[in-house]
Short mmCIF file of C-alpha atoms and ligand atoms in Angstrom, two decimals:
data_model
loop_
_atom_site.label_atom_id
_atom_site.label_comp_id
_atom_site.label_asym_id
_atom_site.label_seq_id
_atom_site.Cartn_x
_atom_site.Cartn_y
_atom_site.Cartn_z
CA UNK A 48 36.00 82.24 122.77
CA UNK A 49 34.80 80.42 125.88
CA UNK A 50 34.00 76.83 126.83
CA UNK A 51 30.60 75.36 127.70
CA UNK A 52 30.51 72.66 130.39
CA UNK A 53 27.26 70.64 130.35
CA UNK A 54 26.66 68.99 133.72
CA UNK A 55 28.05 69.81 137.16
CA UNK A 56 28.31 66.32 138.66
CA UNK A 57 31.43 64.62 139.97
CA UNK A 58 33.33 65.05 136.72
CA UNK A 59 31.92 68.48 135.94
CA UNK A 60 33.15 69.79 139.28
CA UNK A 61 36.71 68.63 138.71
CA UNK A 62 36.73 70.01 135.16
CA UNK A 63 35.48 73.43 136.32
CA UNK A 64 38.08 73.54 139.09
CA UNK A 65 40.89 72.86 136.61
CA UNK A 66 39.60 75.39 134.06
CA UNK A 67 39.31 78.05 136.77
CA UNK A 68 42.86 77.29 137.91
CA UNK A 69 44.09 78.17 134.42
CA UNK A 70 41.83 81.23 134.03
CA UNK A 71 39.91 79.70 131.15
CA UNK A 72 36.52 81.35 130.48
CA UNK A 73 33.57 78.98 130.67
CA UNK A 74 29.87 78.72 131.43
CA UNK A 75 28.27 75.71 133.16
CA UNK A 76 24.82 74.43 132.20
CA UNK A 77 23.16 72.48 135.03
CA UNK A 78 19.56 71.53 135.76
CA UNK A 79 19.83 71.52 139.53
CA UNK A 80 21.18 74.72 141.02
CA UNK A 81 21.68 72.97 144.37
CA UNK A 82 24.56 71.02 142.76
CA UNK A 83 26.66 74.11 143.49
CA UNK A 84 28.07 74.26 146.99
CA UNK A 85 29.84 77.47 146.08
CA UNK A 86 29.41 79.41 142.87
CA UNK A 87 32.45 81.60 143.27
CA UNK A 88 32.85 83.62 140.10
CA UNK A 89 31.49 80.84 137.87
CA UNK A 90 29.03 81.66 135.13
CA UNK A 91 26.08 79.29 135.68
CA UNK A 92 23.10 78.73 133.43
CA UNK A 93 20.19 76.85 134.94
CA UNK A 94 18.62 74.52 132.41
CA UNK A 95 18.65 71.38 130.32
CA UNK A 96 21.68 71.21 128.01
CA UNK A 97 19.81 68.89 125.63
CA UNK A 98 17.70 71.88 124.56
CA UNK A 99 19.05 73.99 121.69
CA UNK A 100 17.79 77.25 123.23
CA UNK A 101 19.95 76.69 126.30
CA UNK A 102 23.03 75.96 124.19
CA UNK A 103 22.36 79.16 122.24
CA UNK A 104 21.90 81.07 125.48
CA UNK A 105 25.30 79.74 126.58
CA UNK A 106 26.75 81.38 123.48
CA UNK A 107 27.52 78.23 121.50
CA UNK A 108 27.93 80.24 118.28
CA UNK A 109 30.91 82.12 119.79
CA UNK A 110 32.26 79.21 121.87
CA UNK A 111 35.63 77.53 121.40
CA UNK A 112 34.66 74.19 122.86
CA UNK A 113 31.98 72.19 124.62
CA UNK A 114 32.39 69.51 127.29
CA UNK A 115 29.44 67.18 127.83
CA UNK A 116 29.52 65.34 131.17
CA UNK A 117 25.81 64.77 131.81
CA UNK A 118 24.78 61.72 133.86
CA UNK A 119 23.74 59.42 130.97
CA UNK A 120 25.22 58.46 127.62
CA UNK A 121 21.87 59.24 125.97
CA UNK A 122 21.96 62.85 127.20
CA UNK A 123 25.60 63.30 126.17
CA UNK A 124 24.87 61.85 122.73
CA UNK A 125 21.97 64.25 122.33
CA UNK A 126 24.11 67.25 123.33
CA UNK A 127 26.96 66.23 121.00
CA UNK A 128 24.58 65.91 118.03
CA UNK A 129 22.92 69.27 118.79
CA UNK A 130 26.20 71.09 119.36
CA UNK A 131 27.76 69.72 116.18
CA UNK A 132 24.74 70.88 114.23
CA UNK A 133 24.74 74.35 115.83
CA UNK A 134 28.47 74.90 115.30
CA UNK A 135 30.32 72.63 112.84
CA UNK A 136 33.85 73.68 113.90
CA UNK A 137 33.33 73.49 117.69
CA UNK A 138 35.78 71.37 119.73
CA UNK A 139 33.59 68.79 121.50
CA UNK A 140 34.61 66.40 124.30
CA UNK A 141 32.14 63.97 125.83
CA UNK A 142 32.06 61.41 128.58
CA UNK A 143 31.15 57.78 127.74
CA UNK A 144 29.80 55.46 130.42
CA UNK A 145 28.71 52.17 128.89
CA UNK A 146 30.81 50.06 126.56
CA UNK A 147 30.01 50.85 122.95
CA UNK A 148 28.97 54.44 123.63
CA UNK A 149 32.41 55.71 122.68
CA UNK A 150 31.90 54.88 119.00
CA UNK A 151 28.38 56.32 119.02
CA UNK A 152 29.58 59.61 120.51
CA UNK A 153 32.37 59.87 117.95
CA UNK A 154 29.93 59.20 115.12
CA UNK A 155 27.61 61.86 116.56
CA UNK A 156 30.42 64.39 116.17
CA UNK A 157 32.58 64.37 119.30
CA UNK A 158 36.27 65.18 118.73
CA UNK A 159 37.31 63.30 121.86
CA UNK A 160 35.53 60.82 124.10
CA UNK A 161 36.73 60.03 127.60
CA UNK A 162 35.52 56.86 129.30
CA UNK A 163 36.21 57.06 133.06
CA UNK A 164 35.93 53.29 133.53
CA UNK A 165 38.32 52.65 130.68
CA UNK A 166 41.01 55.06 131.84
CA UNK A 167 40.38 54.10 135.48
CA UNK A 168 40.95 50.43 134.59
CA UNK A 169 44.12 51.25 132.68
CA UNK A 170 45.36 53.38 135.57
CA UNK A 171 44.84 50.50 138.02
CA UNK A 172 46.60 48.04 135.72
CA UNK A 173 49.53 50.46 135.33
CA UNK A 174 49.68 50.96 139.10
CA UNK A 175 50.48 47.24 139.32
CA UNK A 176 52.62 46.93 136.17
CA UNK A 177 54.48 50.26 136.21
CA UNK A 178 54.07 51.96 139.60
CA UNK A 179 56.99 54.38 139.18
CA UNK A 180 55.79 55.46 135.72
CA UNK A 181 52.33 56.17 137.18
CA UNK A 182 53.92 58.21 140.00
CA UNK A 183 55.94 60.15 137.48
CA UNK A 184 53.00 60.95 135.15
CA UNK A 185 50.70 61.87 138.03
CA UNK A 186 53.33 64.23 139.35
CA UNK A 187 54.18 65.80 135.99
CA UNK A 188 50.55 66.45 135.01
CA UNK A 189 49.20 67.61 138.37
CA UNK A 190 48.78 71.36 138.36
CA UNK A 191 50.65 73.09 141.14
CA UNK A 192 53.94 71.19 141.11
CA UNK A 193 56.59 73.81 140.44
CA UNK A 194 59.46 71.28 140.30
CA UNK A 195 58.06 69.52 137.29
CA UNK A 196 55.38 70.07 134.70
CA UNK A 197 54.77 68.64 131.26
CA UNK A 198 53.74 71.50 129.02
CA UNK A 199 53.16 72.08 125.35
CA UNK A 200 54.73 75.17 123.83
CA UNK A 201 54.03 76.19 120.24
CA UNK A 202 56.88 77.99 118.52
CA UNK A 203 55.63 81.23 116.96
CA UNK A 204 56.66 82.55 113.55
CA UNK A 205 58.75 85.40 115.01
CA UNK A 206 60.47 83.25 117.67
CA UNK A 207 64.25 83.35 117.89
CA UNK A 208 64.19 79.54 118.27
CA UNK A 209 63.11 79.05 114.66
CA UNK A 210 65.82 77.38 112.62
CA UNK A 211 68.02 76.41 115.57
CA UNK A 212 68.65 72.81 116.62
CA UNK A 213 67.66 71.65 120.11
CA UNK A 214 71.37 71.65 120.98
CA UNK A 215 72.00 75.18 119.69
CA UNK A 216 69.18 76.81 121.63
CA UNK A 217 70.40 75.42 124.96
CA UNK A 218 67.01 74.20 126.17
CA UNK A 219 68.57 71.16 127.79
CA UNK A 220 71.92 72.56 128.91
CA UNK A 221 70.83 75.95 130.16
CA UNK A 222 67.21 75.44 131.19
CA UNK A 223 67.36 71.77 132.19
CA UNK A 224 64.27 71.16 130.08
CA UNK A 225 63.76 67.86 128.27
CA UNK A 226 61.89 67.91 124.96
CA UNK A 227 60.22 64.48 124.89
CA UNK A 228 58.42 64.97 121.58
CA UNK A 229 57.62 67.53 118.92
CA UNK A 230 54.16 67.75 117.43
CA UNK A 231 54.44 69.09 113.87
CA UNK A 232 51.81 71.54 112.61
CA UNK A 233 50.52 68.66 110.45
CA UNK A 234 49.55 66.84 113.67
CA UNK A 235 52.38 64.29 113.33
CA UNK A 236 54.13 63.45 116.58
CA UNK A 237 57.94 63.01 116.48
CA UNK A 238 59.22 61.15 119.50
CA UNK A 239 62.64 61.37 121.13
CA UNK A 240 64.06 64.23 119.09
CA UNK A 241 67.88 64.32 119.03
CA UNK A 242 70.29 67.20 119.65
CA UNK A 243 70.37 67.82 115.92
CA UNK A 244 66.60 68.16 115.48
CA UNK A 245 65.82 71.61 114.07
CA UNK A 246 62.97 73.67 115.50
CA UNK A 247 60.48 75.10 113.03
CA UNK A 248 57.76 77.72 113.45
CA UNK A 249 54.46 75.95 114.18
CA UNK A 250 56.14 73.08 116.05
CA UNK A 251 54.63 72.26 119.41
CA UNK A 252 57.34 71.24 121.86
CA UNK A 253 56.27 68.71 124.51
CA UNK A 254 58.51 69.93 127.28
CA UNK A 255 59.33 68.63 130.73
CA UNK A 256 60.91 70.87 133.32
CA UNK A 257 60.54 73.32 136.18
CA UNK A 258 57.70 75.81 135.91
CA UNK A 259 60.02 78.85 136.02
CA UNK A 260 62.18 77.43 133.24
CA UNK A 261 59.18 76.51 131.12
CA UNK A 262 58.05 80.16 131.37
CA UNK A 263 61.43 81.24 129.99
CA UNK A 264 61.06 78.75 127.13
CA UNK A 265 57.55 80.08 126.41
CA UNK A 266 59.01 83.58 126.10
CA UNK A 267 61.74 82.29 123.79
CA UNK A 268 59.06 80.59 121.69
CA UNK A 269 57.18 83.88 121.40
CA UNK A 270 54.06 82.65 123.23
CA UNK A 271 51.84 85.60 124.23
CA UNK A 272 50.29 85.49 127.69
CA UNK B 231 53.18 35.52 143.85
CA UNK B 232 50.01 36.25 141.93
CA UNK B 233 47.37 39.00 141.91
CA UNK B 234 43.73 38.74 142.95
CA UNK B 235 41.20 40.81 140.98
CA UNK B 236 37.87 41.21 142.82
CA UNK B 237 35.08 42.04 140.38
CA UNK B 238 34.84 41.50 136.64
CA UNK B 239 32.80 44.54 135.62
CA UNK B 240 33.81 47.26 133.18
CA UNK B 241 37.02 48.08 135.03
CA UNK B 242 37.80 44.50 136.00
CA UNK B 243 37.69 43.46 132.33
CA UNK B 244 40.19 46.11 131.26
CA UNK B 245 42.50 45.31 134.17
CA UNK B 246 42.47 41.57 133.36
CA UNK B 247 43.15 42.26 129.68
CA UNK B 248 46.21 44.39 130.58
CA UNK B 249 47.55 41.85 133.10
CA UNK B 250 47.17 39.02 130.57
CA UNK B 251 49.00 41.09 127.97
CA UNK B 252 52.00 41.26 130.31
CA UNK B 253 51.80 37.58 131.37
CA UNK B 254 51.05 38.47 134.97
CA UNK B 255 49.50 35.60 136.98
CA UNK B 256 46.13 36.44 138.53
CA UNK B 257 42.83 34.98 139.68
CA UNK B 258 39.48 36.77 139.31
CA UNK B 259 36.76 36.54 141.95
CA UNK B 260 33.31 37.23 140.52
CA UNK B 261 29.78 36.44 141.73
CA UNK B 262 28.17 36.12 138.35
CA UNK B 263 29.86 33.66 136.02
CA UNK B 264 27.89 35.06 133.08
CA UNK B 265 30.02 38.22 133.32
CA UNK B 266 32.59 36.30 131.30
CA UNK B 267 32.05 36.35 127.55
CA UNK B 268 35.22 34.34 127.13
CA UNK B 269 37.27 32.81 129.89
CA UNK B 270 40.36 32.10 127.83
CA UNK B 271 43.06 30.85 130.15
CA UNK B 272 41.88 33.01 133.06
CA UNK B 273 41.68 31.56 136.53
CA UNK B 274 38.15 32.33 137.74
CA UNK B 275 36.71 31.81 141.19
CA UNK B 276 32.95 32.06 141.53
CA UNK B 277 31.96 33.75 144.75
CA UNK B 278 31.65 36.81 146.93
CA UNK B 279 34.98 38.57 147.49
CA UNK B 280 33.71 40.11 150.73
CA UNK B 281 33.90 36.63 152.32
CA UNK B 282 37.24 35.68 153.91
CA UNK B 283 36.95 32.03 152.79
CA UNK B 284 36.87 33.12 149.15
CA UNK B 285 39.92 35.36 149.58
CA UNK B 286 41.72 32.43 151.22
CA UNK B 287 40.64 30.14 148.40
CA UNK B 288 42.12 32.67 145.98
CA UNK B 289 45.43 32.19 147.78
CA UNK B 290 45.62 35.58 149.48
CA UNK B 291 48.35 34.34 151.86
CA UNK B 292 50.70 33.78 148.89
CA UNK B 293 49.46 36.71 146.78
CA UNK B 294 51.55 39.72 145.76
CA UNK B 295 48.65 42.10 145.35
CA UNK B 296 44.89 42.54 145.34
CA UNK B 297 42.76 44.79 143.14
CA UNK B 298 39.25 45.54 144.37
CA UNK B 299 36.90 46.83 141.65
CA UNK B 300 33.52 45.65 142.95
CA UNK B 301 30.43 47.71 142.03
CA UNK B 302 30.02 49.64 145.31
CA UNK B 303 32.36 51.53 147.62
CA UNK B 304 30.93 49.58 150.58
CA UNK B 305 31.98 46.26 149.04
CA UNK B 306 35.43 47.55 148.13
CA UNK B 307 35.92 48.93 151.64
CA UNK B 308 34.94 45.58 153.08
CA UNK B 309 37.38 43.70 150.84
CA UNK B 310 40.23 46.13 151.60
CA UNK B 311 39.71 45.72 155.37
CA UNK B 312 39.54 41.92 155.13
CA UNK B 313 42.54 41.65 152.82
CA UNK B 314 44.69 43.92 155.00
CA UNK B 315 43.82 41.78 158.01
CA UNK B 316 44.55 38.52 156.22
CA UNK B 317 47.88 39.72 154.81
CA UNK B 318 49.48 42.83 156.32
CA UNK B 319 52.13 43.29 153.59
CA UNK B 320 49.82 42.77 150.57
CA UNK B 321 49.80 45.50 147.86
CA UNK B 322 46.16 46.64 147.68
CA UNK B 323 44.56 48.89 145.05
CA UNK B 324 40.88 49.82 145.19
CA UNK B 325 38.39 51.77 143.14
CA UNK B 326 36.53 54.70 144.74
CA UNK B 327 33.20 55.88 143.35
CA UNK B 328 31.68 58.52 145.59
CA UNK B 329 33.50 61.59 146.86
CA UNK B 330 34.97 60.97 150.29
CA UNK B 331 35.40 57.22 149.78
CA UNK B 332 39.03 57.68 148.78
CA UNK B 333 40.05 58.65 152.32
CA UNK B 334 37.99 55.82 153.84
CA UNK B 335 39.60 53.23 151.57
CA UNK B 336 43.08 54.51 152.41
CA UNK B 337 42.30 54.38 156.12
CA UNK B 338 40.99 50.83 155.68
CA UNK B 339 44.39 49.84 154.36
CA UNK B 340 44.54 50.41 150.60
CA UNK B 341 47.97 51.35 149.21
CA UNK B 342 46.44 53.11 146.22
CA UNK B 343 42.94 54.30 145.44
CA UNK B 344 41.82 55.11 141.91
CA UNK B 345 38.72 57.23 141.39
CA UNK B 346 37.53 56.91 137.77
CA UNK B 347 35.47 60.12 137.93
CA UNK B 348 38.37 62.06 139.33
CA UNK B 349 40.92 60.92 136.75
CA UNK B 350 38.28 61.08 134.00
CA UNK B 351 37.55 64.70 134.92
CA UNK B 352 41.24 65.58 134.96
CA UNK B 353 41.71 63.87 131.60
CA UNK B 354 38.90 65.92 130.05
CA UNK B 355 40.30 69.16 131.50
CA UNK B 356 43.76 68.31 130.14
CA UNK B 357 42.27 67.48 126.74
CA UNK B 358 41.18 71.13 126.61
CA UNK B 359 44.19 72.70 128.35
CA UNK B 360 47.04 70.52 127.03
CA UNK B 361 45.82 68.42 124.07
CA UNK B 362 49.30 67.56 122.76
CA UNK B 363 50.51 66.49 126.21
CA UNK B 364 47.47 64.19 126.51
CA UNK B 365 48.21 62.71 123.07
CA UNK B 366 51.81 62.15 124.06
CA UNK B 367 51.01 60.45 127.38
CA UNK B 368 48.26 58.30 125.89
CA UNK B 369 50.65 57.14 123.20
CA UNK B 370 53.60 56.51 125.53
CA UNK B 371 51.58 54.48 128.04
CA UNK B 372 49.43 52.46 125.64
CA UNK B 373 50.73 48.93 125.43
CA UNK B 374 51.56 47.86 121.91
CA UNK B 375 53.28 50.98 120.57
CA UNK B 376 56.76 49.84 119.57
CA UNK B 377 57.93 53.35 118.60
CA UNK B 378 57.54 54.69 122.09
CA UNK B 379 56.99 53.36 125.56
CA UNK B 380 57.55 54.78 129.00
CA UNK B 381 59.06 52.04 131.13
CA UNK B 382 60.63 51.70 134.54
CA UNK B 383 63.87 49.78 134.75
CA UNK B 384 65.49 48.97 138.07
CA UNK B 385 69.29 48.79 137.98
CA UNK B 386 70.46 45.54 139.57
CA UNK B 387 73.45 45.20 141.90
CA UNK B 388 75.58 43.38 139.32
CA UNK B 389 74.70 45.70 136.41
CA UNK B 390 77.53 47.23 134.40
CA UNK B 391 75.68 50.57 134.53
CA UNK B 392 76.36 50.96 138.24
CA UNK B 393 78.71 53.87 138.91
CA UNK B 394 78.56 55.32 135.38
CA UNK B 395 77.00 58.69 134.61
CA UNK B 396 74.07 58.91 132.19
CA UNK B 397 76.48 60.38 129.65
CA UNK B 398 79.09 57.63 130.05
CA UNK B 399 76.69 54.74 129.54
CA UNK B 400 75.44 56.12 126.20
CA UNK B 401 71.73 55.62 126.93
CA UNK B 402 70.86 58.84 125.11
CA UNK B 403 73.49 58.88 122.37
CA UNK B 404 73.51 55.23 121.40
CA UNK B 405 70.02 54.02 122.31
CA UNK B 406 68.07 57.25 121.79
CA UNK B 407 66.46 56.73 125.18
CA UNK B 408 65.53 59.69 127.39
CA UNK B 409 65.70 59.22 131.16
CA UNK B 410 62.99 61.59 132.43
CA UNK B 411 63.41 60.77 136.11
CA UNK B 412 65.17 58.43 138.52
CA UNK B 413 63.33 56.91 141.44
CA UNK B 414 65.82 56.25 144.24
CA UNK B 415 65.46 53.08 146.32
CA UNK B 416 64.26 55.35 149.16
CA UNK B 417 61.21 56.21 147.05
CA UNK B 418 62.44 59.74 146.26
CA UNK B 419 61.88 60.86 142.70
CA UNK B 420 64.65 62.90 141.01
CA UNK B 421 63.37 64.77 137.99
CA UNK B 422 65.31 65.83 134.90
CA UNK B 423 68.61 64.12 135.66
CA UNK B 424 71.59 65.68 133.86
CA UNK B 425 74.38 64.06 131.83
CA UNK B 426 76.50 63.97 134.93
CA UNK B 427 73.97 62.11 137.11
CA UNK B 428 75.54 58.84 138.32
CA UNK B 429 73.54 55.62 138.20
CA UNK B 430 73.43 53.57 141.38
CA UNK B 431 72.26 50.00 142.02
CA UNK B 432 68.64 50.08 143.17
CA UNK B 433 67.81 53.16 141.08
CA UNK B 434 64.67 52.86 138.97
CA UNK B 435 65.13 54.66 135.65
CA UNK B 436 61.96 56.16 134.16
CA UNK B 437 62.87 55.69 130.52
CA UNK B 438 61.29 56.82 127.29
CA UNK B 439 62.21 55.17 124.03
CA UNK B 440 61.62 52.48 121.41
CA UNK B 441 60.63 49.07 122.74
CA UNK B 442 63.65 47.32 121.16
CA UNK B 443 66.06 49.86 122.70
CA UNK B 444 64.35 49.64 126.11
CA UNK B 445 64.96 45.86 126.01
CA UNK B 446 68.67 46.50 125.45
CA UNK B 447 68.70 48.89 128.42
CA UNK B 448 66.92 46.29 130.57
CA UNK B 449 69.69 43.80 129.73
CA UNK B 450 72.34 46.42 130.58
CA UNK B 451 70.55 47.04 133.89
CA UNK B 452 70.68 43.31 134.67
CA UNK B 453 66.88 42.86 134.72
CA UNK B 454 65.99 39.15 134.59
CA UNK B 455 63.09 38.15 132.33
CA1 LIG C 273 29.28 65.32 135.69
CA1 LIG C 274 34.53 46.25 137.81
#
């Protein structure tokens, strides 16, 4: 039930830092051990992630997800294909560099592809077009801000929220939390729910509020920690 | 009152596409004219953006902002320094590649620095840690979705909203718009405003809603188009 991070370059480093911050279990596969300035408590496997034996050694059969951020698109494509073959239900995210690689990586079996140039370009355009929106999103998604976080909270079967409307459960009034969307268990996203929207078990609430209040809402939703 | 985009590579292309989509005036400076598959109605200047004459030719003295997305950090640093010297109050955004360049670019005079590897790494981490939040933000900030957009709307002096509370002006009840934050004219960001929060002239509302309803709110706020 761990994650495998292939590649400890500029992106790999940031990913590992974030996963560690949230106490997520993971193992890093990296060819060059001198990429690590400090190993801390990280689980590191020295080797080439494009080789099946290394992926098996990293426990791919028991893994929850794999993140492929190797230097080239060719290597990432290779890893995605291998990983998909070794574990059909694995959650796979890969980095795309060149234009056109995104489609290839998806066809090879990635669930999500992130293209740094693409999202970097969009971010720059938004910085010009919508500077305050960019400020807001950066603030709300940066870990460590206790005044504001955007979190997702899945309502459990036994939760006391089940069956109540957003108004009835006092999320807004008492906790000062805004529910900006509800993701149904079917994957459908419902935007701008109203006061009268009823909460169902299996709903994932996209919630915006103070960290301490979000913790209270998690408890109300029956989320185990 | 236009923007100058230095570099038409992978990021430059995406930036220009977004600016065109919003009818923002800009000129692109690019060394290699064969970077352009189609020029459309784009204003293109062939040349080296690290040369002051080219920046002057691009009208830097009258420009509103400059975006530097040249291939290397050294070139971007050079452009930022030159641009800041040529126009002290210009809004400057630059791309950083290597670690450590971000600070250098800020010291050279950039207002904002975007590091594609950094935000790409964060995006991948969030895809694992908060997949529904990532879906929500990608949807809300992607141009073209009429069901949901996150927009910033600055309340003008003569607006009829001035002095009313969020509850009184019916933004939530009648338009189904959520105000997730208010950026004060001082630059301060106020998160999760309540029903009783009063709207003042100069406030920038960070609003979430349907495109057609956001247009109505813009009219109420006295925004000229
Ligand atoms: Ca990497
Ligand atoms: Ca570029």
